[in-house]
Amino acid sequence: MKRSLSGTPLAERDGKVARKMSENGTCNRILTLESMNPCIQKVEYAVRGPIVIRAVELEKELQQGVKKPFTEVIKANIGDAHAMGQKPITFLRQVSAICLYPELMNDNKFPEDVKQKAARILQACGGHSIGAYSASQGIEVIRQDVAKYIERRDGGIQSDPNNIYLSTGASDSIVTMLKLLVSGQGKSRTGVLIPIPQYPLYSAALAELNAVQVNYYLDEENCWALDINELRRSLTEARKHCDPKVLCIINPGNPTGQVQSRKCIEDVIRFAAEENLFLMADEVYQDNVYAKGCTFHSFKKVLFEMGPKYSETVELASFHSTSKGYMGECGFRGGYMEVINMDPAVKQQLTKLVSVRLCPPVPGQALLDVIVNPPKPGEPSYKQFMAEKQAVLGNLAEKARLTEEILNQSPGIRCNPVQGAMYSFPRIHIPEKAIKLAQAEGQAPDMFFCMKLLEETGICVVPGSGFGQREGTHHFRMTILPPTDKLKSLLERLKDFHQKFTEEYS
């Protein structure tokens, strides 16, 4: 039975509301499930779905003194680094603090390079305040700094600030780009190829836009690698019922944690060129690469190194964010998109579209500027900044190794190496009896497993069915972000629970 956050059955609560409205003579609502936008009802977002709602309810029950077989709820469902205890990077917060309260310029606790950075950002803001609106595309000096960052990252390949659009996290610009790309009706409706497993932002946005989701499956047996033959199969099938125009790539992968090789990226670019597909490269985890032999290669860098045949023709939008990496500054909602080879007339339409929302949050823009323009060697903040950055990334690398090692000790769990990003996506064995019970309750088997895990251990992970998976397989996604001791405890408890679950339902 569905319940509200207070625990009241939703049907009972809504019935009381309906009766009261009827008594007042206002029973004919204008907005109902039947009259609302049907596309919204198709939207699902597993990362904050039913299991997370139940986790919040359990937290409240614990606060009220209700006895549970656990003392806290561990939310391993979302990549929110600071919520999991990661400390902010000092330099980022110092510059942000002065931008928010410029009187701190007079405080001698702040290093000079921090003050100079903040003064430069404030100088570029209307009225020298980050409380003012900015240009819709983002503050010009920050877009210039983003372009320089991309040039450094990509070995000197030119980046034009006019091709940079600052955004409310990466999610906002991804949805904006999809809005531009989706059109047509029936067989001419835009199809968008997305990886399965995928980050549910994509399926949710496509449902809202009434676009056609075209799945291509990553190869779990080969560490979630992308297979061009699978891309071709998916595209061929899709062309029978829609017009596939867009290919989305997530690298490093979410939820799967794989890092694509340069050869794979070259193959994808050739495929996009041959099949006339617009490329969207979600690269928000570009700083999060842990496995030996793995390196992040940006799609833009590889595209331009492949020569004019590709660099002058393939249309590409790539995305980055302040929320991931070593920063983990999710709440600031900062990010950017770079567009390559976009039709100038369409670019004007893009600028018009983003102007409807006035501008991205200016504190997020300011934070992004500090990330793309960090302290340089010899500057007062450099040593501390580098020590903190390396400590975060080194800690994540160790937790990625630990996660794979401990989960793979359980006979019924198989976890691929976490090469990058912030998650593992282990495959789990679910006994036939549990599968049938789940189906009888109208649940996916891995949702059944994850809900039992939450109720009995307080561990909140997201069922693989929320991300997509091959028929007959079951997974869950968990973040590797909890502090190392808590992560070890979580993994051991999860492993023990799976064994107990398997025995109970065998």
XYZ file of C-alpha atoms in Angstrom:
506
model
C 0.000 0.000 0.000
C 1.373 3.447 -0.936
C 1.849 5.808 1.991
C 2.573 9.463 2.430
C 5.736 10.557 4.212
C 3.674 10.731 7.425
C 2.697 7.084 7.024
C -0.972 7.757 6.166
C -2.191 5.623 3.255
C -2.321 7.912 0.208
C -5.748 6.650 -0.885
C -7.195 7.433 2.581
C -5.642 10.885 2.678
C -6.707 11.785 -0.875
C -10.218 10.442 -0.213
C -10.607 12.804 2.764
C -9.430 15.743 0.641
C -11.863 14.805 -2.142
C -14.788 14.546 0.299
C -13.973 17.935 1.807
C -13.809 19.527 -1.637
C -17.128 17.933 -2.553
C -18.719 19.360 0.607
C -17.448 22.794 -0.387
C -18.834 22.394 -3.885
C -15.406 22.384 -5.512
C -15.085 18.752 -6.566
C -14.414 19.414 -10.271
C -10.669 19.969 -10.298
C -9.125 21.478 -13.414
C -5.830 19.656 -12.951
C -6.259 15.902 -12.543
C -4.280 12.822 -13.515
C -6.540 12.562 -16.571
C -6.101 16.199 -17.658
C -2.418 16.748 -16.810
C 0.438 16.445 -19.282
C 0.622 12.667 -19.941
C 4.364 12.838 -20.616
C 5.030 13.852 -17.001
C 3.340 10.703 -15.739
C 5.863 8.654 -17.711
C 8.809 10.349 -15.993
C 10.682 8.172 -13.500
C 13.836 9.030 -11.568
C 15.053 6.022 -9.605
C 17.836 7.849 -7.755
C 15.159 9.692 -5.744
C 12.350 7.162 -6.162
C 10.217 5.093 -3.741
C 13.139 3.504 -1.951
C 14.585 6.916 -1.056
C 11.179 8.137 0.139
C 11.036 5.101 2.436
C 14.578 5.831 3.661
C 13.462 9.330 4.707
C 10.483 7.821 6.541
C 12.797 5.396 8.370
C 15.055 8.286 9.439
C 12.053 10.056 10.942
C 10.964 6.865 12.717
C 14.442 6.490 14.235
C 14.310 10.116 15.426
C 10.947 9.355 17.069
C 12.501 6.453 18.980
C 10.996 3.619 16.941
C 13.145 0.505 17.426
C 14.860 -0.801 14.285
C 17.522 -3.462 13.669
C 19.901 -0.568 12.818
C 20.785 2.814 14.348
C 21.092 4.935 11.212
C 20.064 5.032 7.565
C 23.068 5.077 5.230
C 22.085 6.757 1.959
C 24.382 5.170 -0.593
C 21.884 5.981 -3.332
C 23.241 9.255 -4.696
C 26.601 10.804 -5.554
C 26.421 13.587 -2.967
C 29.976 13.787 -1.630
C 29.501 16.386 1.094
C 26.370 14.686 2.443
C 28.575 11.606 2.864
C 31.107 13.548 4.943
C 33.648 14.759 2.360
C 35.199 18.044 3.481
C 35.018 20.999 1.065
C 38.200 22.125 -0.684
C 39.413 25.151 1.281
C 40.339 27.349 -1.695
C 36.952 26.864 -3.381
C 35.054 27.832 -0.246
C 37.325 30.770 0.613
C 36.808 32.420 -2.776
C 33.068 31.670 -2.642
C 32.862 33.165 0.874
C 34.412 36.459 -0.209
C 32.195 36.580 -3.308
C 29.155 36.186 -1.052
C 30.402 38.616 1.618
C 32.989 41.015 0.119
C 33.740 42.553 3.559
C 35.932 39.462 4.083
C 38.467 41.090 1.730
C 39.636 42.930 4.851
C 40.185 39.706 6.806
C 43.888 38.785 7.002
C 43.014 35.073 7.406
C 42.417 34.873 3.642
C 45.477 34.464 1.370
C 46.121 37.106 -1.276
C 45.476 34.791 -4.230
C 42.028 34.018 -2.784
C 41.247 37.739 -2.550
C 42.505 38.414 -6.078
C 40.404 35.594 -7.493
C 37.278 36.808 -5.711
C 37.888 40.435 -6.756
C 38.211 39.395 -10.414
C 34.905 37.491 -10.282
C 33.084 40.319 -8.500
C 34.447 42.846 -11.010
C 32.699 40.844 -13.756
C 29.334 40.826 -11.934
C 26.603 43.431 -12.290
C 27.013 45.957 -9.480
C 30.048 43.908 -8.366
C 27.650 41.509 -6.648
C 26.903 37.816 -7.249
C 23.351 38.675 -6.268
C 22.891 40.278 -9.697
C 21.684 38.471 -12.806
C 24.365 37.553 -15.321
C 24.244 37.194 -19.091
C 22.072 34.200 -19.993
C 25.038 32.308 -21.453
C 27.022 32.998 -18.296
C 29.513 35.631 -17.132
C 31.911 36.324 -20.001
C 35.136 36.226 -17.990
C 34.113 32.838 -16.530
C 33.349 31.456 -19.992
C 36.804 32.637 -21.037
C 38.332 30.788 -18.081
C 36.358 27.639 -18.980
C 37.691 27.842 -22.547
C 41.287 28.148 -21.250
C 40.705 25.166 -18.939
C 39.488 23.058 -21.875
C 42.548 24.109 -23.917
C 44.896 23.028 -21.094
C 43.015 19.756 -20.626
C 43.066 18.969 -24.333
C 46.723 19.790 -25.002
C 46.243 23.189 -26.610
C 43.271 22.480 -28.919
C 41.467 25.804 -29.240
C 38.229 26.461 -27.354
C 36.001 29.434 -28.183
C 34.275 31.108 -25.184
C 31.324 31.805 -27.490
C 30.762 28.027 -27.682
C 30.567 27.764 -23.883
C 27.214 27.860 -22.099
C 27.261 27.936 -18.309
C 24.429 25.979 -16.723
C 22.659 24.856 -13.566
C 24.781 21.743 -13.129
C 25.317 19.532 -16.167
C 21.727 18.220 -16.001
C 20.215 21.537 -17.075
C 22.322 21.836 -20.231
C 21.752 18.162 -21.137
C 17.983 18.689 -21.015
C 18.322 21.983 -22.921
C 20.240 20.263 -25.706
C 17.674 17.460 -25.917
C 14.918 20.081 -26.230
C 16.676 21.463 -29.308
C 17.168 18.040 -30.851
C 13.740 16.445 -30.374
C 11.139 16.928 -33.133
C 8.814 15.095 -35.515
C 5.836 12.774 -35.117
C 5.282 9.042 -35.572
C 8.121 7.418 -37.507
C 9.810 10.817 -37.903
C 9.951 11.341 -34.090
C 13.503 11.846 -32.844
C 15.193 8.768 -31.423
C 17.964 9.181 -28.842
C 20.473 6.379 -28.255
C 21.364 6.008 -24.577
C 23.553 3.429 -22.819
C 21.926 0.734 -20.717
C 22.529 0.859 -17.799
C 22.015 4.639 -17.936
C 21.745 7.608 -15.615
C 17.950 8.085 -15.203
C 18.172 11.788 -16.127
C 18.207 10.647 -19.748
C 15.162 8.390 -19.676
C 13.269 10.968 -17.585
C 14.075 13.836 -19.963
C 13.154 11.758 -23.020
C 9.836 10.776 -21.424
C 9.054 14.413 -20.623
C 9.907 15.477 -24.189
C 7.984 12.521 -25.659
C 11.112 11.463 -27.557
C 11.921 7.852 -28.454
C 14.407 6.187 -26.107
C 16.717 3.887 -28.064
C 18.678 1.526 -25.810
C 22.133 0.187 -26.538
C 23.575 -2.270 -24.007
C 27.016 -1.971 -22.467
C 29.007 -5.217 -22.256
C 28.984 -6.340 -18.618
C 31.263 -9.305 -19.408
C 33.863 -6.852 -20.722
C 33.857 -4.372 -17.829
C 30.828 -2.485 -19.237
C 32.657 -1.593 -22.444
C 30.829 0.056 -25.331
C 30.553 -2.233 -28.365
C 30.159 -0.642 -31.811
C 28.345 -3.741 -33.106
C 25.745 -3.284 -30.371
C 25.404 0.391 -31.325
C 24.824 -0.634 -34.936
C 22.230 -3.259 -33.940
C 20.372 -0.727 -31.811
C 20.405 1.936 -34.539
C 19.202 -0.465 -37.242
C 16.281 -1.607 -35.091
C 15.354 1.953 -34.142
C 15.185 3.154 -37.740
C 12.191 0.895 -38.267
C 10.015 3.043 -35.987
C 11.674 6.447 -35.397
C 14.352 8.847 -36.650
C 17.485 8.316 -34.495
C 19.474 11.567 -34.491
C 21.352 11.607 -31.182
C 23.954 9.379 -29.526
C 24.539 9.909 -25.784
C 27.754 8.731 -24.136
C 28.539 8.802 -20.406
C 32.298 8.653 -19.782
C 33.371 7.766 -17.143
C 30.226 5.719 -16.768
C 27.313 6.236 -14.408
C 26.182 3.851 -12.934
C 28.751 1.432 -14.327
C 32.068 3.128 -13.534
C 33.864 2.192 -16.766
C 36.408 4.486 -18.478
C 36.391 4.391 -22.266
C 39.607 3.755 -24.131
C 40.807 6.173 -26.773
C 40.195 3.537 -29.463
C 36.580 3.165 -28.311
C 36.065 6.941 -28.504
C 37.552 7.036 -32.013
C 35.227 4.214 -33.070
C 32.212 6.070 -31.634
C 33.163 9.276 -33.474
C 33.534 7.390 -36.782
C 30.185 5.704 -36.174
C 28.500 9.060 -35.466
C 30.017 10.530 -38.633
C 28.979 7.565 -40.810
C 25.439 7.462 -39.415
C 24.931 11.237 -39.200
C 24.330 11.338 -35.442
C 24.664 14.297 -33.054
C 27.039 13.355 -30.200
C 26.327 14.236 -26.563
C 29.279 13.490 -24.272
C 28.479 13.500 -20.545
C 31.944 13.935 -19.004
C 31.110 15.079 -15.469
C 33.343 12.387 -13.898
C 36.430 13.319 -15.915
C 38.507 13.855 -12.729
C 37.363 10.524 -11.274
C 39.631 7.914 -12.875
C 41.213 5.334 -10.548
C 42.180 2.124 -12.346
C 45.722 1.555 -13.576
C 45.957 1.800 -17.342
C 42.812 3.954 -17.563
C 42.957 7.576 -18.722
C 40.237 10.101 -19.394
C 40.141 11.250 -23.027
C 37.699 14.023 -23.842
C 35.566 13.483 -26.927
C 36.530 16.939 -28.173
C 40.268 16.236 -27.951
C 39.966 12.910 -29.773
C 37.638 14.459 -32.374
C 40.139 17.185 -33.278
C 43.115 14.825 -33.253
C 41.294 12.644 -35.813
C 41.633 15.465 -38.341
C 39.369 17.791 -40.362
C 37.300 14.946 -41.844
C 35.734 14.600 -38.397
C 36.624 17.801 -36.505
C 34.885 19.991 -39.103
C 31.740 17.888 -39.498
C 30.774 15.907 -36.384
C 28.384 17.883 -34.171
C 29.207 17.532 -30.482
C 27.978 18.877 -27.159
C 30.045 17.984 -24.082
C 29.164 18.582 -20.440
C 30.934 19.110 -17.115
C 29.819 19.964 -13.582
C 30.951 21.274 -10.190
C 29.075 18.431 -8.487
C 31.485 15.543 -9.017
C 35.265 15.192 -9.415
C 37.256 16.070 -6.299
C 34.950 19.041 -5.637
C 31.601 17.398 -4.867
C 29.917 20.816 -4.719
C 26.454 19.545 -5.718
C 24.453 22.273 -3.998
C 26.084 25.121 -5.918
C 24.535 23.816 -9.163
C 27.368 24.903 -11.426
C 28.303 23.445 -14.790
C 28.972 24.122 -18.455
C 28.350 22.842 -21.949
C 30.626 23.291 -24.959
C 29.097 22.989 -28.438
C 31.145 22.103 -31.532
C 30.129 22.489 -35.202
C 26.675 23.794 -34.305
C 24.732 25.544 -37.070
C 24.987 29.316 -36.301
C 21.232 29.744 -36.756
C 20.556 26.935 -34.269
C 23.076 28.468 -31.880
C 20.989 31.637 -31.877
C 17.976 29.522 -30.960
C 19.979 27.881 -28.154
C 20.919 31.306 -26.765
C 17.258 32.339 -26.937
C 16.188 29.154 -25.135
C 18.613 29.584 -22.222
C 17.623 33.256 -21.908
C 14.095 32.182 -20.908
C 15.568 31.054 -17.573
C 17.451 34.357 -17.278
C 20.791 32.891 -16.105
C 22.386 29.999 -14.195
C 22.927 30.593 -10.436
C 25.741 33.127 -10.179
C 27.313 31.573 -7.028
C 27.553 28.344 -9.051
C 29.204 30.224 -11.901
C 31.704 31.749 -9.456
C 32.544 28.346 -7.985
C 32.986 26.896 -11.479
C 35.482 29.664 -12.238
C 37.599 28.700 -9.241
C 37.550 25.042 -10.335
C 38.658 25.755 -13.914
C 41.165 28.395 -12.766
C 42.769 26.882 -9.624
C 45.888 28.100 -7.778
C 49.126 27.930 -9.755
C 52.545 26.753 -8.510
C 54.136 29.454 -6.375
C 50.818 31.017 -5.313
C 49.993 31.016 -1.553
C 47.123 28.510 -1.783
C 48.723 26.069 -4.229
C 50.256 23.519 -1.829
C 47.171 23.182 0.360
C 44.877 23.022 -2.681
C 46.886 20.236 -4.326
C 47.205 18.277 -1.057
C 43.437 18.396 -0.486
C 42.614 17.513 -4.108
C 44.996 14.563 -4.182
C 43.761 13.326 -0.795
C 40.141 13.234 -2.024
C 40.981 11.451 -5.274
C 43.376 9.033 -3.552
C 40.714 8.194 -0.980
C 38.134 7.559 -3.715
C 40.561 5.287 -5.561
C 41.080 3.214 -2.414
C 37.317 2.984 -1.825
C 36.776 1.913 -5.440
C 39.272 -0.939 -4.904
C 37.718 -1.910 -1.556
C 34.203 -2.017 -3.000
C 35.166 -4.409 -5.782
C 37.235 -6.587 -3.437
C 34.658 -7.008 -0.651
C 31.593 -7.453 -2.873
C 33.329 -10.115 -4.942
C 33.892 -12.194 -1.800
C 30.179 -13.052 -1.839
C 29.303 -16.041 -4.099
C 26.062 -14.406 -5.282
C 27.492 -10.951 -6.062
C 29.719 -10.033 -8.980
C 31.217 -6.555 -9.171
C 33.233 -5.268 -12.124
C 36.255 -3.046 -11.374
C 35.226 0.520 -10.515
C 37.545 2.182 -13.028
C 36.109 5.665 -12.480
C 33.142 7.838 -11.411
C 31.624 7.296 -7.935
C 29.561 4.105 -8.104
C 29.606 0.352 -8.348
C 26.871 -1.545 -10.186
C 27.185 -5.125 -8.964
C 25.159 -7.998 -10.373
C 23.272 -10.011 -7.761
C 21.734 -13.466 -7.747
C 18.076 -13.406 -6.644
C 16.437 -16.796 -5.922
C 13.403 -17.806 -7.989
C 11.154 -17.757 -4.905
C 12.032 -14.094 -4.237
C 11.473 -13.235 -7.920
C 7.961 -14.718 -7.805
C 7.132 -12.935 -4.535
C 8.332 -9.636 -6.020
C 6.228 -10.138 -9.132
C 3.177 -10.938 -6.960
C 3.688 -7.587 -5.215
C 4.108 -5.761 -8.547
C 7.783 -5.060 -7.886
C 10.939 -5.617 -9.892
C 12.993 -8.361 -8.174
C 15.908 -6.037 -7.466
C 13.517 -3.448 -5.973
C 12.223 -6.241 -3.695
C 15.824 -7.013 -2.678
C 16.781 -3.359 -2.121
C 13.659 -2.633 -0.074
C 14.338 -5.669 2.161
C 17.953 -4.509 2.509
C 16.781 -1.059 3.580
C 14.201 -2.328 6.088
C 16.608 -4.784 7.719
C 19.952 -2.963 7.600
C 19.206 0.743 6.969
C 21.334 0.654 3.803
C 19.763 2.602 0.934
C 20.909 1.604 -2.568
C 19.088 1.942 -5.904
C 17.760 -1.120 -7.780
C 19.333 -1.764 -11.175
C 15.903 -1.788 -12.809
C 15.870 1.998 -12.321
C 18.876 2.315 -14.641
C 18.005 -0.405 -17.141
C 19.656 -3.827 -17.457
C 19.535 -6.891 -19.666
C 16.448 -9.059 -19.235
C 16.946 -11.691 -16.554
C 19.784 -9.870 -14.757
C 19.551 -8.001 -11.452
C 21.787 -5.261 -10.064
C 21.922 -2.362 -7.667
C 23.845 0.899 -7.757
C 25.675 2.141 -4.705
C 27.979 5.084 -4.260
C 31.532 4.605 -2.992
C 31.415 7.969 -1.172
C 30.839 7.016 2.516
C 33.902 7.402 4.790
C 36.209 4.388 4.484
C 35.296 2.800 7.849
C 31.576 3.246 7.209
C 31.970 1.946 3.652
C 33.740 -1.206 4.895
C 30.973 -1.799 7.427
C 28.291 -1.154 4.795
C 29.881 -3.607 2.336
C 30.270 -6.343 4.960
C 26.662 -5.909 6.101
C 25.453 -5.908 2.513
C 27.404 -9.073 1.770
C 26.017 -10.786 4.888
C 22.484 -9.658 4.073
C 22.687 -11.066 0.548
C 23.787 -14.438 1.923
C 20.923 -14.432 4.452
C 18.448 -13.299 1.755
C 19.569 -16.075 -0.570
C 19.205 -18.719 2.151
C 15.762 -17.415 3.185
C 14.299 -17.504 -0.340
C 16.039 -20.602 -1.740
